Coordinates of C-alpha atoms and ligand atoms in Angstrom, one line a residue:
X225 CA -6.3 3.1 30.8
X226 CA -3.8 5.4 31.1
X227 CA -4.6 9.3 31.2
X228 CA -4.7 11.5 28.0
X229 CA -1.5 13.0 27.3
X230 CA -1.3 16.2 24.7
X231 CA 1.2 15.7 22.0
X232 CA 3.9 18.0 20.9
X233 CA 4.0 19.1 17.0
X234 CA 7.2 18.1 15.3
X235 CA 8.5 17.8 11.9
X236 CA 10.3 15.3 10.3
X237 CA 9.6 11.5 9.5
X238 CA 9.4 9.0 11.7
X239 CA 10.2 6.2 9.9
X240 CA 13.3 6.4 7.5
X241 CA 14.5 3.6 5.3
X242 CA 17.3 1.4 6.0
X243 CA 20.6 3.2 6.0
X244 CA 22.2 2.6 2.8
X245 CA 19.1 1.9 0.4
X246 CA 18.4 5.6 -0.6
X247 CA 21.3 8.0 -1.6
X248 CA 21.0 11.3 0.1
X249 CA 19.2 14.0 -2.0
X250 CA 21.2 16.4 -0.7
X251 CA 24.5 15.4 -1.9
X252 CA 24.0 15.4 -5.9
X253 CA 23.7 12.2 -7.7
X254 CA 26.1 9.4 -7.0
X255 CA 25.3 7.2 -9.8
X256 CA 26.8 4.4 -7.7
X257 CA 24.4 4.8 -5.0
X258 CA 21.4 5.0 -7.2
X259 CA 22.5 1.6 -9.1
X260 CA 22.8 0.3 -6.0
X261 CA 19.6 1.4 -4.7
X262 CA 18.1 0.2 -7.9
X263 CA 19.6 -3.3 -7.5
X264 CA 18.2 -3.6 -4.2
X265 CA 14.8 -3.0 -5.2
X266 CA 14.8 -4.8 -8.0
X267 CA 16.1 -7.9 -5.8
X268 CA 13.6 -7.7 -3.5
X269 CA 10.7 -8.2 -6.1
X270 CA 12.4 -11.6 -7.2
X271 CA 13.0 -12.7 -3.7
X272 CA 9.2 -12.1 -3.1
X273 CA 8.3 -14.1 -6.2
X274 CA 10.7 -16.9 -5.5
X275 CA 8.4 -18.3 -3.3
X276 CA 6.0 -19.0 -6.1
X277 CA 5.6 -21.7 -8.6
X278 CA 4.9 -20.5 -12.2
X279 CA 1.1 -21.5 -11.9
X280 CA 0.9 -19.7 -8.8
X281 CA 2.3 -16.3 -10.9
X282 CA -0.4 -16.5 -13.5
X283 CA -3.5 -16.9 -11.6
X284 CA -5.9 -13.7 -11.3
X285 CA -8.4 -14.0 -8.8
X286 CA -10.3 -11.1 -8.9
X287 CA -10.5 -7.8 -11.2
X288 CA -8.6 -5.8 -8.4
X289 CA -5.9 -8.1 -8.1
X290 CA -3.0 -9.0 -10.7
X291 CA -0.9 -11.7 -11.2
X292 CA 2.6 -11.9 -9.9
X293 CA 4.0 -12.3 -13.0
X294 CA 2.0 -9.4 -14.2
X295 CA 3.6 -7.3 -11.6
X296 CA 7.1 -8.4 -12.5
X297 CA 6.7 -7.4 -16.1
X298 CA 4.6 -4.1 -15.3
X299 CA 7.3 -2.8 -12.9
X300 CA 10.1 -3.2 -15.6
X301 CA 7.7 -1.9 -18.4
X302 CA 7.7 1.1 -16.1
X303 CA 11.7 1.7 -16.4
X304 CA 11.5 1.0 -20.3
X305 CA 8.9 3.6 -20.7
X306 CA 9.6 6.1 -18.3
X307 CA 13.4 5.9 -18.1
X308 CA 15.2 4.1 -21.0
X309 CA 13.2 5.2 -24.0
X310 CA 13.6 8.8 -23.4
X311 CA 17.2 8.8 -22.1
X312 CA 19.2 5.9 -23.1
X313 CA 20.3 6.5 -26.7
X314 CA 19.8 3.6 -29.1
X315 CA 17.9 1.7 -26.4
X316 CA 16.0 -1.1 -28.3
X317 CA 12.9 -2.5 -26.2
X318 CA 12.9 -6.2 -25.5
X319 CA 9.6 -6.7 -27.1
X320 CA 7.4 -3.9 -28.4
X321 CA 4.2 -6.0 -27.6
X322 CA 4.8 -5.7 -24.0
X323 CA 3.8 -2.1 -24.0
X324 CA 0.3 -2.9 -24.6
X325 CA 0.3 -5.8 -22.1
X326 CA 2.1 -4.1 -19.2
X327 CA 0.9 -0.6 -19.4
X328 CA -1.4 -0.4 -16.1
X329 CA -3.3 2.7 -16.8
X330 CA -1.4 5.3 -18.6
X331 CA -3.8 6.7 -21.2
X332 CA -1.0 9.2 -22.4
X333 CA 1.3 6.5 -23.4
X334 CA -0.8 4.3 -25.2
X335 CA -3.8 1.5 -25.2
X336 CA -3.2 -1.3 -23.0
X337 CA -4.7 -4.7 -22.3
X338 CA -7.8 -5.0 -20.3
X339 CA -7.2 -5.3 -16.6
X340 CA -9.5 -7.8 -15.4
X341 CA -7.8 -10.2 -18.3
X342 CA -4.3 -9.9 -17.0
X343 CA -4.8 -13.6 -16.1
X344 CA -5.2 -14.9 -19.2
X345 CA -2.1 -13.9 -20.6
X346 CA -0.1 -17.2 -20.1
X347 CA 2.8 -15.7 -22.8
X348 CA 5.2 -14.3 -21.8
X349 CA 5.6 -17.2 -19.4
X350 CA 7.6 -16.5 -16.1
X351 CA 10.9 -17.6 -17.8
X352 CA 10.6 -14.6 -20.4
X353 CA 9.4 -12.3 -18.1
X354 CA 13.1 -12.9 -16.1
X355 CA 14.8 -12.5 -19.4
X356 CA 12.6 -8.8 -20.0
X357 CA 13.9 -8.2 -16.4
X358 CA 17.3 -9.1 -16.8
X359 CA 17.4 -7.1 -20.4
X360 CA 15.9 -3.8 -18.6
X361 CA 18.1 -4.0 -15.4
X362 CA 21.2 -4.3 -18.2
X363 CA 20.3 -1.4 -19.6
X364 CA 19.6 0.6 -16.6
X365 CA 23.3 -0.2 -15.1
X366 CA 24.2 0.9 -18.6
X367 CA 22.7 4.3 -18.3
X368 CA 23.9 4.8 -15.0
X369 CA 27.4 4.2 -15.8
X370 CA 27.6 6.3 -18.5
X371 CA 25.2 9.1 -17.5
X372 CA 26.4 12.1 -15.5
X373 CA 26.1 15.9 -15.0
X374 CA 22.9 17.1 -16.5
X375 CA 22.0 14.0 -18.3
X376 CA 22.1 12.2 -14.9
X377 CA 20.2 14.8 -13.1
X378 CA 17.4 14.2 -15.8
X379 CA 17.4 10.5 -15.2
X380 CA 17.3 10.3 -11.2
X381 CA 13.8 11.6 -10.7
X382 CA 12.1 9.4 -12.8
X383 CA 14.3 6.6 -11.8
X384 CA 13.6 7.3 -8.2
X385 CA 9.7 7.1 -8.8
X386 CA 9.9 3.9 -10.9
X387 CA 12.1 2.5 -7.7
X388 CA 9.3 3.8 -5.4
X389 CA 6.3 2.3 -7.7
X390 CA 8.0 -0.9 -7.9
X391 CA 8.1 -1.0 -4.2
X392 CA 4.3 -0.4 -3.9
X393 CA 4.0 -3.3 -6.1
X394 CA 5.8 -5.8 -4.0
X395 CA 3.3 -5.1 -1.3
X396 CA 0.6 -5.7 -3.9
X397 CA 2.5 -9.1 -4.7
X398 CA 1.8 -10.3 -1.5
X399 CA -2.0 -9.3 -1.2
X400 CA -2.9 -10.4 -4.4
X401 CA -1.3 -13.8 -3.9
X402 CA -2.9 -14.0 -0.5
X403 CA -6.3 -13.4 -2.1
X404 CA -5.7 -16.0 -4.9
X405 CA -4.5 -18.6 -1.9
X406 CA -7.9 -17.5 -0.1
X407 CA -9.9 -18.8 -3.0
X408 CA -7.7 -22.2 -2.9
X409 CA -9.5 -24.8 -0.7
X410 CA -6.1 -26.3 0.3
X411 CA -5.2 -22.5 1.8
X412 CA -1.6 -23.0 0.9
X413 CA 1.1 -20.9 2.7
X414 CA 3.0 -18.4 0.7
X415 CA 5.8 -18.8 3.5
X416 CA 5.0 -21.4 6.2
X417 CA 7.4 -19.6 8.9
X418 CA 5.4 -16.5 8.5
X419 CA 4.8 -14.6 11.8
X420 CA 2.9 -11.5 12.7
X421 CA 5.6 -8.9 13.4
X422 CA 6.3 -7.7 16.7
X423 CA 3.9 -5.3 18.2
X424 CA 4.5 -2.2 20.7
X425 CA 3.7 -3.2 24.3
X426 CA 2.6 0.5 25.3
X427 CA 0.6 2.5 27.8
X428 CA -2.4 1.9 25.6
X429 CA -5.2 4.1 26.3
X430 CA -5.4 7.7 24.3
X431 CA -3.2 10.7 23.2
X432 CA -4.8 14.0 23.2
X433 CA -4.4 16.6 20.6
X434 CA -5.8 20.1 21.8
X435 CA -6.9 22.5 19.4
X436 CA -4.2 23.7 17.1
X437 CA -2.9 24.7 13.9
X438 CA -0.4 22.2 12.5
X439 CA 1.5 21.9 9.2
X440 CA 0.8 18.5 7.7
X441 CA 2.4 17.3 4.2
X442 CA 5.8 16.0 3.3
X443 CA 8.6 18.5 4.6
X444 CA 11.6 16.7 4.4
X445 CA 14.4 16.4 1.8
X446 CA 13.9 12.8 1.2
X447 CA 11.4 11.2 -1.6
X448 CA 7.8 11.6 -1.5
X449 CA 5.0 11.2 -4.2
X450 CA 2.8 14.2 -5.3
X451 CA 0.1 13.6 -3.5
X452 CA 1.9 14.3 -0.2
X453 CA 2.4 17.8 -0.9
X454 CA 2.3 20.9 -0.8
X455 CA 2.6 20.8 2.7
X456 CA 0.0 23.1 4.6
X457 CA -1.2 24.4 7.8
X458 CA -4.2 23.0 9.0
X459 CA -6.7 22.9 12.0
X460 CA -6.4 19.5 14.3
X461 CA -8.0 18.9 17.3
X462 CA -9.5 18.9 19.9
X463 CA -9.6 15.1 19.5
X464 CA -8.2 12.3 21.2
X465 CA -6.6 9.2 19.5
X466 CA -6.1 5.8 20.6
X467 CA -2.7 4.5 20.7
X468 CA -3.2 1.0 20.1
X469 CA -4.7 -0.5 16.7
X470 CA -8.1 -2.4 16.9
X471 CA -7.5 -5.9 18.1
X472 CA -9.1 -9.2 16.8
X473 CA -10.6 -9.7 20.1
X474 CA -12.5 -6.3 20.1
X475 CA -13.8 -7.2 16.5
X476 CA -15.0 -10.7 17.9
X477 CA -17.1 -8.6 20.5
X478 CA -18.6 -6.2 17.7
X479 CA -19.6 -9.6 16.0
X480 CA -21.0 -11.0 18.8
X481 CA -22.8 -7.8 19.5
X482 CA -24.4 -8.2 16.0
X483 CA -22.3 -5.7 14.3
X484 CA -22.9 -7.1 10.7
X485 CA -26.5 -7.6 11.3
X486 CA -27.4 -4.1 12.8
X487 CA -27.8 -1.6 9.7
X488 CA -28.2 1.5 12.3
X489 CA -24.3 1.1 12.5
X490 CA -23.7 1.1 9.0
X491 CA -23.2 3.7 6.2
X492 CA -25.8 3.1 3.6
X493 CA -23.5 2.2 0.9
X494 CA -21.5 0.1 3.6
X495 CA -24.7 -1.7 4.6
X496 CA -25.6 -2.3 0.8
X497 CA -22.3 -3.9 0.3
X498 CA -22.0 -5.8 3.4
X499 CA -25.6 -7.6 2.0
X500 CA -24.6 -8.0 -1.4
X501 CA -21.3 -9.7 -0.6
X502 CA -22.4 -11.3 2.5
X503 CA -19.9 -10.2 5.0
X504 CA -20.3 -11.5 8.4
X505 CA -16.4 -11.2 9.3
X506 CA -13.2 -9.7 8.1
X507 CA -11.5 -10.6 4.8
X508 CA -10.0 -14.2 4.6
X509 CA -11.9 -15.2 7.7
X510 CA -13.1 -18.9 8.1
X511 CA -15.7 -20.5 10.3
X512 CA -14.3 -24.1 11.1
X513 CA -16.0 -26.3 13.6
X514 CA -17.4 -23.5 15.6
X515 CA -13.8 -21.4 15.7
X516 CA -12.6 -18.6 13.7
X517 CA -9.7 -19.1 11.6
X518 CA -7.7 -17.0 8.9
X519 CA -6.1 -17.0 5.6
X520 CA -2.5 -15.6 6.3
X521 CA 0.7 -15.8 4.6
X522 CA 1.6 -18.4 6.7
X523 CA -1.7 -20.4 5.7
X524 CA -4.9 -21.1 7.8
X525 CA -4.2 -20.0 11.3
X526 CA -6.7 -19.9 14.3
X527 CA -7.7 -15.9 14.8
X528 CA -5.9 -14.6 17.8
X529 CA -7.5 -12.3 20.2
X530 CA -4.5 -10.3 20.7
X531 CA -3.5 -9.6 17.2
X532 CA -4.5 -6.4 15.2
X533 CA -7.4 -7.0 13.0
X534 CA -6.8 -6.9 9.3
X535 CA -8.6 -7.2 6.1
X536 CA -11.2 -4.9 7.0
X537 CA -13.0 -2.5 4.7
X538 CA -13.5 1.2 5.3
X539 CA -17.2 0.5 5.7
X540 CA -16.4 -2.4 7.9
X541 CA -14.0 0.0 10.1
X542 CA -16.6 2.8 10.1
X543 CA -19.3 0.4 11.7
X544 CA -17.0 -0.9 14.2
X545 CA -16.1 2.6 15.2
X546 CA -19.8 3.7 15.3
X547 CA -20.6 0.6 17.4
X548 CA -17.8 1.7 19.7
X549 CA -19.2 5.1 20.0
X550 CA -16.1 6.4 18.6
X551 CA -15.1 7.6 15.2
X552 CA -12.1 7.2 13.0
X553 CA -9.4 9.6 12.7
X554 CA -8.5 11.9 10.0
X555 CA -5.5 11.7 8.3
X556 CA -4.3 15.0 9.4
X557 CA -5.1 14.0 13.2
X558 CA -3.1 10.8 12.2
X559 CA -0.2 12.5 10.8
X560 CA 0.2 15.0 13.7
X561 CA 0.0 12.1 16.3
X562 CA 2.3 9.9 14.3
X563 CA 5.1 12.6 14.2
X564 CA 4.7 13.1 18.0
X565 CA 5.6 9.4 18.3
X566 CA 2.3 9.0 20.2
X567 CA 0.9 5.9 18.1
X568 CA 2.0 2.5 19.0
X569 CA 2.4 0.3 15.8
X570 CA 1.9 3.3 13.4
X571 CA 4.1 1.7 10.6
X572 CA 4.8 -2.2 9.6
X573 CA 1.6 -3.9 10.7
X574 CA -1.7 -2.9 9.0
X575 CA -2.8 0.0 7.3
X576 CA -5.1 2.4 9.0
X577 CA -8.1 3.6 7.7
X578 CA -8.8 7.2 8.2
X579 CA -12.1 9.0 7.9
X580 CA -10.4 11.5 5.2
X581 CA -11.8 11.3 1.4
X582 CA -8.2 11.3 -0.9
X583 CA -8.6 14.6 -2.3
X584 CA -5.8 17.0 -3.4
X585 CA -4.0 19.3 -0.8
X586 CA -4.6 22.9 -1.2
X587 CA -2.4 24.1 -4.3
X588 CA -1.7 20.4 -5.3
X589 CA -0.4 20.1 -9.0
X590 CA 0.3 16.9 -10.5
X591 CA 3.5 16.0 -12.1
X592 CA 4.0 17.1 -15.7
X593 CA 3.6 14.5 -18.3
X594 CA 2.2 11.1 -18.3
X595 CA 3.5 10.7 -15.1
X596 CA 0.8 13.0 -13.7
X597 CA -1.8 10.2 -14.3
X598 CA 0.3 8.5 -11.3
X599 CA -1.9 9.5 -8.5
X600 CA -3.9 12.7 -9.5
X601 CA -6.5 11.3 -11.6
X602 CA -7.8 8.6 -8.7
X603 CA -8.6 11.5 -6.3
X604 CA -12.4 10.7 -6.2
X605 CA -14.5 8.0 -4.4
X606 CA -11.3 6.5 -2.0
X607 CA -10.7 6.7 1.3
X608 CA -6.9 7.6 2.9
X609 CA -5.0 4.7 4.7
X610 CA -2.0 6.0 7.0
X611 CA 1.0 4.1 8.3
X612 CA 2.3 0.8 6.5
X613 CA 1.9 -2.8 6.8
X614 CA 3.7 -6.0 7.2
X615 CA 3.9 -6.2 3.4
X616 CA 5.1 -2.9 3.1
X617 CA 9.0 -2.9 2.0
X618 CA 11.3 -1.1 4.6
X619 CA 11.9 2.6 3.7
X620 CA 8.9 2.9 1.7
X621 CA 6.3 4.4 3.7
X622 CA 7.0 7.6 6.3
X623 CA 4.6 10.1 8.0
X624 CA 3.3 12.1 5.3
X625 CA 2.4 8.8 3.1
X626 CA -1.0 8.6 1.8
X627 CA -2.1 5.1 0.7
X628 CA -5.7 5.0 -0.7
X629 CA -8.4 2.5 -1.8
X630 CA -12.2 2.4 -2.4
X631 CA -14.4 2.2 0.4
X632 CA -15.1 -1.7 -0.1
X633 CA -11.7 -3.0 -0.6
X634 CA -10.3 -5.2 1.9
X635 CA -7.7 -7.7 0.5
X636 CA -5.1 -5.2 1.7
X637 CA -3.4 -5.4 4.8
X638 CA -5.9 -2.6 6.2
X639 CA -7.1 -2.2 9.7
X640 CA -7.8 0.7 11.8
X641 CA -7.3 2.6 15.6
X642 CA -10.2 4.7 17.0
X643 CA -10.7 8.2 17.6
X644 CA -12.9 10.0 20.3
X645 CA -14.0 13.6 21.4
X646 CA -12.0 15.2 24.4
X647 CA -12.8 13.7 27.8
Ligands
FE2_984 FE1 1.9 0.3 -11.4

């Protein structure tokens, strides 16, 4: 273990998107560049769906997960509802019934189908959903080609949210189909050539955050969701953060030491959940002939001790931290250390649970109108995850990004890193 090193506070995001995907917001709104970004994001959704059969795309394995076909249609409805209907004169919806089927949770824009019943909707079929996407794509390109000046300036902010929204669903497509495949005794592979992303080979150990006032929240000129604002000053430290993610080998030691059978390690709600759900290992793990296996995007694979632990809930992460004699970092601690470049595998491997409840930042104001429902109304009973995962599209996450899920959720690519008090 290396000695703890103090970190410097820096501004700016640490994981910019791929060159050429997002137009530079400081140089106006070039319609051609936005049309390119639109095509790239929409194509990525179809690329992810292309590995799946029509039957794969209809199934809904639990209430929290949605069918792949629904994700493809819902992201399309978002552009129809929030961009085309208000901004493209004479736009005709593809099918007026789709607003009921594919509105997720926007109460302000009308009634919607029950979430747990999305898997019962066999029509429209996948081919019709593909035609729906093509219809909206053509209208979006027409809108961008015909708009300029103030009209274009009015379109771009909502279009931009729509693209980042679709990227969020691209990740959910993988988590949701993985959960569906985990319910299949044959353990299908989404991608037989799937490999875990290469991970940092760093110094390990802990980085030290001395007590100090830091600015957290979004500060750049690039896109962010409203829940990342306003940037604000906050007291951080003293604390030490593990540079590395917690790995399967450590988790197996936790299990071997009775981690899932010792109530003193668990929060009360966590223990009740673990008992009710029969948790004895992370999500998607299977014990076969005495060996631990895991359902991955590449199918059933042996649990490798060196890989980061994944598919653990907040409650499990918290219990593991307590067993370790440590705790989870707060989201502010995580952000300060990440901006300083002190965290290995901060992005692109597994989301990392923090001990921070998902709450509004001081001075937070949701967006005006129906899109104000996007984030603000979920700010209770959920915990913040930071970073990004192997399923997150390139160019989506950033240092100020706030993901959030209930403390029981473990079908996401969720892991953890530890925090400790100063040595
Ligand atoms: Fe959505």
